[in-house]
Structure formats: C-alpha cells, structure tokens
Amino acid sequence: MPFVKSQKSRAYFKRYQVKFKRRREGKTDYRARIRLINQDKNKYNTPKYRFVVRFTNKDIVAQILSASIAGDMVLAAAYAHELPHYGLEVGLTNYAAAYCTGLLLARRVLKMLEMDDEYQGNVEATGEDFSVEPAESRRPFRALLDVGLIRTTTGNRVFGALKGALDGGLDVPHSDKRFAGFDKESKNLDAEVHRKYVYGGHVAAYMRSLIEDEPEKYQTHFSEYIKKGIEADEIEELYKKVHAAIRADPTPKKSEKQPRKEHKRFNLKKLTYEERKAKLIERLNALNSAAGADDDEDEDDDE
C-alpha cells in the first residue's frame, strides 16, 4: 500500500473552529445577515429594522425586527392565520395572501407608531410599482427586506408580501424586477399581470381550467373553496373586501379560547402537606370517637 499523506493532522483539529449553530442547522445565512444588521457607528444605538418574511406549509410569517446583542427584538408581527378575521378563510399561503399579510403588518406597525393617518400608502392596488413619499413632519418608517434562505426568483411569494408592505405605507428599498409580471426582455413590469396576482386572478384562472378539463381534480383541490361557496368570479371582490377590512382595523384580534376540558383522573390527586395533615387529624379523631363509643357500650353491658 502506497504512503498516503494525512491531510487532517492533529494541528488541524486543534485549530478547528465550530461554525455557528444556526449555520450548522442550515437556518441562517450569516453573510447576508451581517450586511442587513450592520449599523453606522455615528448612529449609536439606533435600531436598524428588517422586514422579515418566512413561509411554512400552512402559514406566512411577517415581522418587523431589529437586532441586538441579546437577540432579535420584534416590533410588530402579522400572520396569514389572522386573515380569517378579515374575511379570507381559504388560500392562506398564495401570492395574494402574502400581499394581504404584508399589508396587515404595514398598517399595524404604522398604527402602533401613530403614523397611519399620515402615511396611507397605495389605497387601491393597481399592480404598478409604488414607493411612499416623505411627509413634512415625520419621515416614513424604513425597513430592509430579509428573505432568509429563499430563492429570489421573479414572482416569488415573498415579493407579494413586499408589495403589500409598500402599498401599506412602509419604506422598503426595492426594485420592480422581481414582482410577478416583470418581463426580462423588455425590462418592464406589466402592471396588469401583477394586479392579477395581487387579487388572486391566477387562482381563479386555474379553477376555471380545472372545472373544464378535470372536474374530479377540481373537487379535491378546491374542496375548501367549494365548502365556503367561493367561485372563480368572486375571488377578486373577496380580496378587495379583505384589503378594506385590514385598513379599517389592523390591530391584533384576541383569539377566543375554548374552555379547558376536564380530563378524567384514573389516579388520586396529590395532596399538599397541609391537606395530608388535616386528613390524618380527621382520621385520628374518627378513631378516637369510635373507641370512646365502644367503651361506653362495654360499661352498659357490665351494669
């Protein structure tokens, strides 16, 4: 067997530095994160806010965060599972739902900071690019888009949330190159295509195609829409009502928790020291009274 040089010697392992935990887990891109959270020294302790968007299988999470030594601090948050309070009960993870979640977060944080009247944003979504203009008194609330590990492809849902935040009145530095409807060759954004995605037009088109071509697949794919009685022609009006409801009252709604069910116990409840002491005294008193009664009966028999 030929001699093989050991590439990883003892010196290598002595100098080996373990990567950060979230890098090892594949959760955080620290190269991107450090560029998002770096703050100028002459701004001292001024927080640098990030507009964070994350997707799960059944939910959309949108947050306004700022980094600190202790960890990220959440200023405000909005979730797609809140949208049923505003009239949207189905399709909570598509492009249109991402727009609604971004809009909800924008209106919520501006209301929290008492800037909602000053910065109304784009009241009616037209699909065109929109950037908020500074007012005379206060500058608009600025946050940087944080997409995490997601692939920033054209038409990705994360840019639906970005569009919602922009229309809601937040100042987020951006380009229109990644919105749905941007044409790579002409280098222009087709506002009509983008508007279709914002109002769920792509979902309605898919519904119509399935009804014509594959009715059985339509019954399974859109079973929740069928239960709620939502048809393809009603989707745009539905989203318009949702947008109006969000603007009317973006404050968080308290969930109505069901009362806890009393579970049947198969073992005895554990008593405290005081309860055990009282139970012992009660038993001793019962024994003493029973013994006293027996003595009285014996005396009566002797007489």
PDB file of N, CA, C and O in Angstrom, residues 171-229:
ATOM      1  N   ASP A 171     -41.554  52.140   3.940  1.00  0.00           N
ATOM      2  CA  ASP A 171     -40.480  52.497   3.014  1.00  0.00           C
ATOM      3  C   ASP A 171     -39.479  51.342   2.994  1.00  0.00           C
ATOM      4  O   ASP A 171     -38.672  51.190   3.920  1.00  0.00           O
ATOM      5  N   VAL A 172     -39.542  50.512   1.963  1.00  0.00           N
ATOM      6  CA  VAL A 172     -38.638  49.365   1.828  1.00  0.00           C
ATOM      7  C   VAL A 172     -37.851  49.539   0.531  1.00  0.00           C
ATOM      8  O   VAL A 172     -38.449  49.554  -0.555  1.00  0.00           O
ATOM      9  N   PRO A 173     -36.534  49.699   0.593  1.00  0.00           N
ATOM     10  CA  PRO A 173     -35.743  49.825  -0.641  1.00  0.00           C
ATOM     11  C   PRO A 173     -35.915  48.573  -1.507  1.00  0.00           C
ATOM     12  O   PRO A 173     -35.775  47.450  -1.018  1.00  0.00           O
ATOM     13  N   HIS A 174     -36.234  48.777  -2.782  1.00  0.00           N
ATOM     14  CA  HIS A 174     -36.550  47.624  -3.633  1.00  0.00           C
ATOM     15  C   HIS A 174     -36.415  47.993  -5.103  1.00  0.00           C
ATOM     16  O   HIS A 174     -36.190  49.156  -5.455  1.00  0.00           O
ATOM     17  N   SER A 175     -36.559  46.978  -5.943  1.00  0.00           N
ATOM     18  CA  SER A 175     -36.633  47.139  -7.396  1.00  0.00           C
ATOM     19  C   SER A 175     -37.850  46.353  -7.873  1.00  0.00           C
ATOM     20  O   SER A 175     -38.272  45.394  -7.210  1.00  0.00           O
ATOM     21  N   ASP A 176     -38.416  46.737  -9.001  1.00  0.00           N
ATOM     22  CA  ASP A 176     -39.608  46.038  -9.509  1.00  0.00           C
ATOM     23  C   ASP A 176     -39.246  44.814 -10.354  1.00  0.00           C
ATOM     24  O   ASP A 176     -40.128  44.178 -10.930  1.00  0.00           O
ATOM     25  N   LYS A 177     -37.956  44.445 -10.400  1.00  0.00           N
ATOM     26  CA  LYS A 177     -37.519  43.365 -11.287  1.00  0.00           C
ATOM     27  C   LYS A 177     -38.014  41.983 -10.860  1.00  0.00           C
ATOM     28  O   LYS A 177     -38.003  41.051 -11.661  1.00  0.00           O
ATOM     29  N   ARG A 178     -38.395  41.820  -9.596  1.00  0.00           N
ATOM     30  CA  ARG A 178     -38.793  40.507  -9.100  1.00  0.00           C
ATOM     31  C   ARG A 178     -40.292  40.382  -8.847  1.00  0.00           C
ATOM     32  O   ARG A 178     -40.741  39.331  -8.395  1.00  0.00           O
ATOM     33  N   PHE A 179     -41.052  41.411  -9.136  1.00  0.00           N
ATOM     34  CA  PHE A 179     -42.503  41.306  -8.997  1.00  0.00           C
ATOM     35  C   PHE A 179     -43.062  40.416 -10.103  1.00  0.00           C
ATOM     36  O   PHE A 179     -42.506  40.344 -11.212  1.00  0.00           O
ATOM     37  N   ALA A 180     -44.174  39.757  -9.803  1.00  0.00           N
ATOM     38  CA  ALA A 180     -44.849  38.948 -10.828  1.00  0.00           C
ATOM     39  C   ALA A 180     -45.280  39.854 -11.965  1.00  0.00           C
ATOM     40  O   ALA A 180     -45.872  40.913 -11.743  1.00  0.00           O
ATOM     41  N   GLY A 181     -44.957  39.467 -13.199  1.00  0.00           N
ATOM     42  CA  GLY A 181     -45.318  40.276 -14.357  1.00  0.00           C
ATOM     43  C   GLY A 181     -44.161  41.050 -14.956  1.00  0.00           C
ATOM     44  O   GLY A 181     -44.336  41.718 -15.979  1.00  0.00           O
ATOM     45  N   PHE A 182     -42.973  40.967 -14.355  1.00  0.00           N
ATOM     46  CA  PHE A 182     -41.823  41.669 -14.931  1.00  0.00           C
ATOM     47  C   PHE A 182     -41.293  40.884 -16.128  1.00  0.00           C
ATOM     48  O   PHE A 182     -41.062  39.680 -16.051  1.00  0.00           O
ATOM     49  N   ASP A 183     -41.122  41.579 -17.248  1.00  0.00           N
ATOM     50  CA  ASP A 183     -40.639  40.964 -18.486  1.00  0.00           C
ATOM     51  C   ASP A 183     -39.128  41.168 -18.587  1.00  0.00           C
ATOM     52  O   ASP A 183     -38.645  42.308 -18.577  1.00  0.00           O
ATOM     53  N   LYS A 184     -38.404  40.065 -18.681  1.00  0.00           N
ATOM     54  CA  LYS A 184     -36.944  40.113 -18.700  1.00  0.00           C
ATOM     55  C   LYS A 184     -36.417  40.755 -19.981  1.00  0.00           C
ATOM     56  O   LYS A 184     -35.398  41.457 -19.966  1.00  0.00           O
ATOM     57  N   GLU A 185     -37.108  40.530 -21.092  1.00  0.00           N
ATOM     58  CA  GLU A 185     -36.612  41.044 -22.373  1.00  0.00           C
ATOM     59  C   GLU A 185     -36.873  42.543 -22.511  1.00  0.00           C
ATOM     60  O   GLU A 185     -35.986  43.310 -22.865  1.00  0.00           O
ATOM     61  N   SER A 186     -38.107  42.959 -22.249  1.00  0.00           N
ATOM     62  CA  SER A 186     -38.428  44.394 -22.371  1.00  0.00           C
ATOM     63  C   SER A 186     -37.995  45.190 -21.142  1.00  0.00           C
ATOM     64  O   SER A 186     -37.967  46.427 -21.175  1.00  0.00           O
ATOM     65  N   LYS A 187     -37.683  44.471 -20.026  1.00  0.00           N
ATOM     66  CA  LYS A 187     -37.259  45.095 -18.770  1.00  0.00           C
ATOM     67  C   LYS A 187     -38.299  46.073 -18.235  1.00  0.00           C
ATOM     68  O   LYS A 187     -37.968  47.153 -17.735  1.00  0.00           O
ATOM     69  N   ASN A 188     -39.549  45.668 -18.346  1.00  0.00           N
ATOM     70  CA  ASN A 188     -40.659  46.473 -17.837  1.00  0.00           C
ATOM     71  C   ASN A 188     -41.601  45.604 -17.030  1.00  0.00           C
ATOM     72  O   ASN A 188     -41.745  44.401 -17.310  1.00  0.00           O
ATOM     73  N   LEU A 189     -42.264  46.200 -16.046  1.00  0.00           N
ATOM     74  CA  LEU A 189     -43.240  45.489 -15.233  1.00  0.00           C
ATOM     75  C   LEU A 189     -44.621  45.638 -15.865  1.00  0.00           C
ATOM     76  O   LEU A 189     -45.079  46.759 -16.102  1.00  0.00           O
ATOM     77  N   ASP A 190     -45.256  44.505 -16.150  1.00  0.00           N
ATOM     78  CA  ASP A 190     -46.619  44.508 -16.672  1.00  0.00           C
ATOM     79  C   ASP A 190     -47.574  44.637 -15.485  1.00  0.00           C
ATOM     80  O   ASP A 190     -47.805  43.671 -14.740  1.00  0.00           O
ATOM     81  N   ALA A 191     -48.126  45.830 -15.296  1.00  0.00           N
ATOM     82  CA  ALA A 191     -48.955  46.105 -14.121  1.00  0.00           C
ATOM     83  C   ALA A 191     -50.217  45.256 -14.108  1.00  0.00           C
ATOM     84  O   ALA A 191     -50.697  44.864 -13.040  1.00  0.00           O
ATOM     85  N   GLU A 192     -50.770  44.951 -15.283  1.00  0.00           N
ATOM     86  CA  GLU A 192     -51.998  44.145 -15.344  1.00  0.00           C
ATOM     87  C   GLU A 192     -51.751  42.724 -14.831  1.00  0.00           C
ATOM     88  O   GLU A 192     -52.571  42.163 -14.100  1.00  0.00           O
ATOM     89  N   VAL A 193     -50.624  42.138 -15.233  1.00  0.00           N
ATOM     90  CA  VAL A 193     -50.293  40.785 -14.763  1.00  0.00           C
ATOM     91  C   VAL A 193     -50.065  40.796 -13.253  1.00  0.00           C
ATOM     92  O   VAL A 193     -50.547  39.915 -12.531  1.00  0.00           O
ATOM     93  N   HIS A 194     -49.359  41.814 -12.793  1.00  0.00           N
ATOM     94  CA  HIS A 194     -49.100  41.902 -11.354  1.00  0.00           C
ATOM     95  C   HIS A 194     -50.398  42.098 -10.565  1.00  0.00           C
ATOM     96  O   HIS A 194     -50.600  41.498  -9.503  1.00  0.00           O
ATOM     97  N   ARG A 195     -51.278  42.924 -11.095  1.00  0.00           N
ATOM     98  CA  ARG A 195     -52.571  43.147 -10.431  1.00  0.00           C
ATOM     99  C   ARG A 195     -53.367  41.850 -10.352  1.00  0.00           C
ATOM    100  O   ARG A 195     -54.034  41.571  -9.351  1.00  0.00           O
ATOM    101  N   LYS A 196     -53.284  41.043 -11.406  1.00  0.00           N
ATOM    102  CA  LYS A 196     -53.988  39.756 -11.418  1.00  0.00           C
ATOM    103  C   LYS A 196     -53.518  38.868 -10.270  1.00  0.00           C
ATOM    104  O   LYS A 196     -54.330  38.235  -9.588  1.00  0.00           O
ATOM    105  N   TYR A 197     -52.223  38.848 -10.025  1.00  0.00           N
ATOM    106  CA  TYR A 197     -51.686  38.030  -8.932  1.00  0.00           C
ATOM    107  C   TYR A 197     -52.086  38.582  -7.568  1.00  0.00           C
ATOM    108  O   TYR A 197     -52.356  37.816  -6.638  1.00  0.00           O
ATOM    109  N   VAL A 198     -52.101  39.912  -7.432  1.00  0.00           N
ATOM    110  CA  VAL A 198     -52.451  40.535  -6.146  1.00  0.00           C
ATOM    111  C   VAL A 198     -53.890  40.211  -5.758  1.00  0.00           C
ATOM    112  O   VAL A 198     -54.187  39.982  -4.583  1.00  0.00           O
ATOM    113  N   TYR A 199     -54.781  40.139  -6.737  1.00  0.00           N
ATOM    114  CA  TYR A 199     -56.200  39.865  -6.471  1.00  0.00           C
ATOM    115  C   TYR A 199     -56.576  38.395  -6.704  1.00  0.00           C
ATOM    116  O   TYR A 199     -57.756  38.076  -6.826  1.00  0.00           O
ATOM    117  N   GLY A 200     -55.590  37.517  -6.752  1.00  0.00           N
ATOM    118  CA  GLY A 200     -55.868  36.089  -6.872  1.00  0.00           C
ATOM    119  C   GLY A 200     -56.389  35.667  -8.234  1.00  0.00           C
ATOM    120  O   GLY A 200     -57.049  34.629  -8.340  1.00  0.00           O
ATOM    121  N   GLY A 201     -56.069  36.420  -9.285  1.00  0.00           N
ATOM    122  CA  GLY A 201     -56.547  36.077 -10.627  1.00  0.00           C
ATOM    123  C   GLY A 201     -55.954  34.785 -11.155  1.00  0.00           C
ATOM    124  O   GLY A 201     -56.602  34.053 -11.893  1.00  0.00           O
ATOM    125  N   HIS A 202     -54.712  34.476 -10.749  1.00  0.00           N
ATOM    126  CA  HIS A 202     -54.077  33.232 -11.193  1.00  0.00           C
ATOM    127  C   HIS A 202     -54.781  32.021 -10.574  1.00  0.00           C
ATOM    128  O   HIS A 202     -54.890  30.967 -11.219  1.00  0.00           O
ATOM    129  N   VAL A 203     -55.285  32.167  -9.352  1.00  0.00           N
ATOM    130  CA  VAL A 203     -56.036  31.085  -8.705  1.00  0.00           C
ATOM    131  C   VAL A 203     -57.374  30.882  -9.417  1.00  0.00           C
ATOM    132  O   VAL A 203     -57.785  29.748  -9.687  1.00  0.00           O
ATOM    133  N   ALA A 204     -58.039  31.998  -9.748  1.00  0.00           N
ATOM    134  CA  ALA A 204     -59.327  31.921 -10.446  1.00  0.00           C
ATOM    135  C   ALA A 204     -59.166  31.271 -11.822  1.00  0.00           C
ATOM    136  O   ALA A 204     -60.011  30.452 -12.229  1.00  0.00           O
ATOM    137  N   ALA A 205     -58.077  31.606 -12.531  1.00  0.00           N
ATOM    138  CA  ALA A 205     -57.834  31.014 -13.855  1.00  0.00           C
ATOM    139  C   ALA A 205     -57.605  29.515 -13.751  1.00  0.00           C
ATOM    140  O   ALA A 205     -58.097  28.733 -14.580  1.00  0.00           O
ATOM    141  N   TYR A 206     -56.882  29.106 -12.710  1.00  0.00           N
ATOM    142  CA  TYR A 206     -56.630  27.669 -12.507  1.00  0.00           C
ATOM    143  C   TYR A 206     -57.930  26.940 -12.160  1.00  0.00           C
ATOM    144  O   TYR A 206     -58.161  25.808 -12.614  1.00  0.00           O
ATOM    145  N   MET A 207     -58.771  27.593 -11.369  1.00  0.00           N
ATOM    146  CA  MET A 207     -60.075  26.997 -11.028  1.00  0.00           C
ATOM    147  C   MET A 207     -60.908  26.759 -12.289  1.00  0.00           C
ATOM    148  O   MET A 207     -61.493  25.686 -12.476  1.00  0.00           O
ATOM    149  N   ARG A 208     -60.942  27.757 -13.173  1.00  0.00           N
ATOM    150  CA  ARG A 208     -61.742  27.631 -14.411  1.00  0.00           C
ATOM    151  C   ARG A 208     -61.195  26.522 -15.303  1.00  0.00           C
ATOM    152  O   ARG A 208     -61.972  25.754 -15.893  1.00  0.00           O
ATOM    153  N   SER A 209     -59.862  26.431 -15.399  1.00  0.00           N
ATOM    154  CA  SER A 209     -59.272  25.395 -16.259  1.00  0.00           C
ATOM    155  C   SER A 209     -59.558  23.995 -15.713  1.00  0.00           C
ATOM    156  O   SER A 209     -59.826  23.065 -16.476  1.00  0.00           O
ATOM    157  N   LEU A 210     -59.525  23.835 -14.384  1.00  0.00           N
ATOM    158  CA  LEU A 210     -59.818  22.524 -13.796  1.00  0.00           C
ATOM    159  C   LEU A 210     -61.287  22.144 -13.953  1.00  0.00           C
ATOM    160  O   LEU A 210     -61.606  20.973 -14.170  1.00  0.00           O
ATOM    161  N   ILE A 211     -62.174  23.129 -13.837  1.00  0.00           N
ATOM    162  CA  ILE A 211     -63.609  22.843 -13.999  1.00  0.00           C
ATOM    163  C   ILE A 211     -63.886  22.292 -15.396  1.00  0.00           C
ATOM    164  O   ILE A 211     -64.678  21.352 -15.576  1.00  0.00           O
ATOM    165  N   GLU A 212     -63.212  22.854 -16.395  1.00  0.00           N
ATOM    166  CA  GLU A 212     -63.429  22.419 -17.779  1.00  0.00           C
ATOM    167  C   GLU A 212     -62.732  21.086 -18.079  1.00  0.00           C
ATOM    168  O   GLU A 212     -63.333  20.194 -18.687  1.00  0.00           O
ATOM    169  N   ASP A 213     -61.472  20.950 -17.638  1.00  0.00           N
ATOM    170  CA  ASP A 213     -60.666  19.800 -18.046  1.00  0.00           C
ATOM    171  C   ASP A 213     -60.751  18.624 -17.072  1.00  0.00           C
ATOM    172  O   ASP A 213     -60.883  17.479 -17.498  1.00  0.00           O
ATOM    173  N   GLU A 214     -60.643  18.900 -15.760  1.00  0.00           N
ATOM    174  CA  GLU A 214     -60.592  17.825 -14.763  1.00  0.00           C
ATOM    175  C   GLU A 214     -61.527  18.149 -13.590  1.00  0.00           C
ATOM    176  O   GLU A 214     -61.064  18.616 -12.535  1.00  0.00           O
ATOM    177  N   PRO A 215     -62.810  17.905 -13.746  1.00  0.00           N
ATOM    178  CA  PRO A 215     -63.772  18.237 -12.671  1.00  0.00           C
ATOM    179  C   PRO A 215     -63.498  17.497 -11.363  1.00  0.00           C
ATOM    180  O   PRO A 215     -63.707  18.051 -10.287  1.00  0.00           O
ATOM    181  N   GLU A 216     -63.029  16.242 -11.465  1.00  0.00           N
ATOM    182  CA  GLU A 216     -62.771  15.475 -10.244  1.00  0.00           C
ATOM    183  C   GLU A 216     -61.608  16.077  -9.453  1.00  0.00           C
ATOM    184  O   GLU A 216     -61.649  16.160  -8.219  1.00  0.00           O
ATOM    185  N   LYS A 217     -60.565  16.475 -10.173  1.00  0.00           N
ATOM    186  CA  LYS A 217     -59.421  17.106  -9.515  1.00  0.00           C
ATOM    187  C   LYS A 217     -59.822  18.437  -8.892  1.00  0.00           C
ATOM    188  O   LYS A 217     -59.338  18.808  -7.816  1.00  0.00           O
ATOM    189  N   TYR A 218     -60.724  19.151  -9.551  1.00  0.00           N
ATOM    190  CA  TYR A 218     -61.220  20.425  -9.009  1.00  0.00           C
ATOM    191  C   TYR A 218     -61.920  20.198  -7.670  1.00  0.00           C
ATOM    192  O   TYR A 218     -61.750  20.979  -6.721  1.00  0.00           O
ATOM    193  N   GLN A 219     -62.687  19.116  -7.562  1.00  0.00           N
ATOM    194  CA  GLN A 219     -63.423  18.816  -6.333  1.00  0.00           C
ATOM    195  C   GLN A 219     -62.476  18.576  -5.161  1.00  0.00           C
ATOM    196  O   GLN A 219     -62.793  18.936  -4.020  1.00  0.00           O
ATOM    197  N   THR A 220     -61.323  17.968  -5.424  1.00  0.00           N
ATOM    198  CA  THR A 220     -60.374  17.697  -4.340  1.00  0.00           C
ATOM    199  C   THR A 220     -59.464  18.900  -4.065  1.00  0.00           C
ATOM    200  O   THR A 220     -59.239  19.261  -2.908  1.00  0.00           O
ATOM    201  N   HIS A 221     -58.960  19.538  -5.130  1.00  0.00           N
ATOM    202  CA  HIS A 221     -58.025  20.655  -4.962  1.00  0.00           C
ATOM    203  C   HIS A 221     -58.684  21.866  -4.311  1.00  0.00           C
ATOM    204  O   HIS A 221     -58.058  22.565  -3.517  1.00  0.00           O
ATOM    205  N   PHE A 222     -59.909  22.140  -4.663  1.00  0.00           N
ATOM    206  CA  PHE A 222     -60.597  23.334  -4.175  1.00  0.00           C
ATOM    207  C   PHE A 222     -61.796  22.971  -3.310  1.00  0.00           C
ATOM    208  O   PHE A 222     -62.817  23.641  -3.339  1.00  0.00           O
ATOM    209  N   SER A 223     -61.638  21.904  -2.514  1.00  0.00           N
ATOM    210  CA  SER A 223     -62.741  21.451  -1.665  1.00  0.00           C
ATOM    211  C   SER A 223     -63.125  22.503  -0.624  1.00  0.00           C
ATOM    212  O   SER A 223     -64.308  22.705  -0.337  1.00  0.00           O
ATOM    213  N   GLU A 224     -62.116  23.214  -0.055  1.00  0.00           N
ATOM    214  CA  GLU A 224     -62.410  24.246   0.940  1.00  0.00           C
ATOM    215  C   GLU A 224     -63.128  25.434   0.305  1.00  0.00           C
ATOM    216  O   GLU A 224     -64.018  26.027   0.918  1.00  0.00           O
ATOM    217  N   TYR A 225     -62.734  25.782  -0.919  1.00  0.00           N
ATOM    218  CA  TYR A 225     -63.426  26.870  -1.636  1.00  0.00           C
ATOM    219  C   TYR A 225     -64.884  26.485  -1.873  1.00  0.00           C
ATOM    220  O   TYR A 225     -65.785  27.314  -1.732  1.00  0.00           O
ATOM    221  N   ILE A 226     -65.111  25.222  -2.242  1.00  0.00           N
ATOM    222  CA  ILE A 226     -66.473  24.745  -2.514  1.00  0.00           C
ATOM    223  C   ILE A 226     -67.308  24.773  -1.232  1.00  0.00           C
ATOM    224  O   ILE A 226     -68.485  25.182  -1.243  1.00  0.00           O
ATOM    225  N   LYS A 227     -66.711  24.374  -0.097  1.00  0.00           N
ATOM    226  CA  LYS A 227     -67.427  24.392   1.187  1.00  0.00           C
ATOM    227  C   LYS A 227     -67.854  25.807   1.565  1.00  0.00           C
ATOM    228  O   LYS A 227     -68.952  26.020   2.087  1.00  0.00           O
ATOM    229  N   LYS A 228     -66.955  26.772   1.309  1.00  0.00           N
ATOM    230  CA  LYS A 228     -67.257  28.168   1.661  1.00  0.00           C
ATOM    231  C   LYS A 228     -68.112  28.851   0.602  1.00  0.00           C
ATOM    232  O   LYS A 228     -68.535  30.007   0.798  1.00  0.00           O
ATOM    233  N   GLY A 229     -68.358  28.160  -0.519  1.00  0.00           N
ATOM    234  CA  GLY A 229     -69.185  28.744  -1.580  1.00  0.00           C
ATOM    235  C   GLY A 229     -68.484  29.823  -2.377  1.00  0.00           C
ATOM    236  O   GLY A 229     -69.131  30.758  -2.869  1.00  0.00           O
TER     237      GLY A 229
END
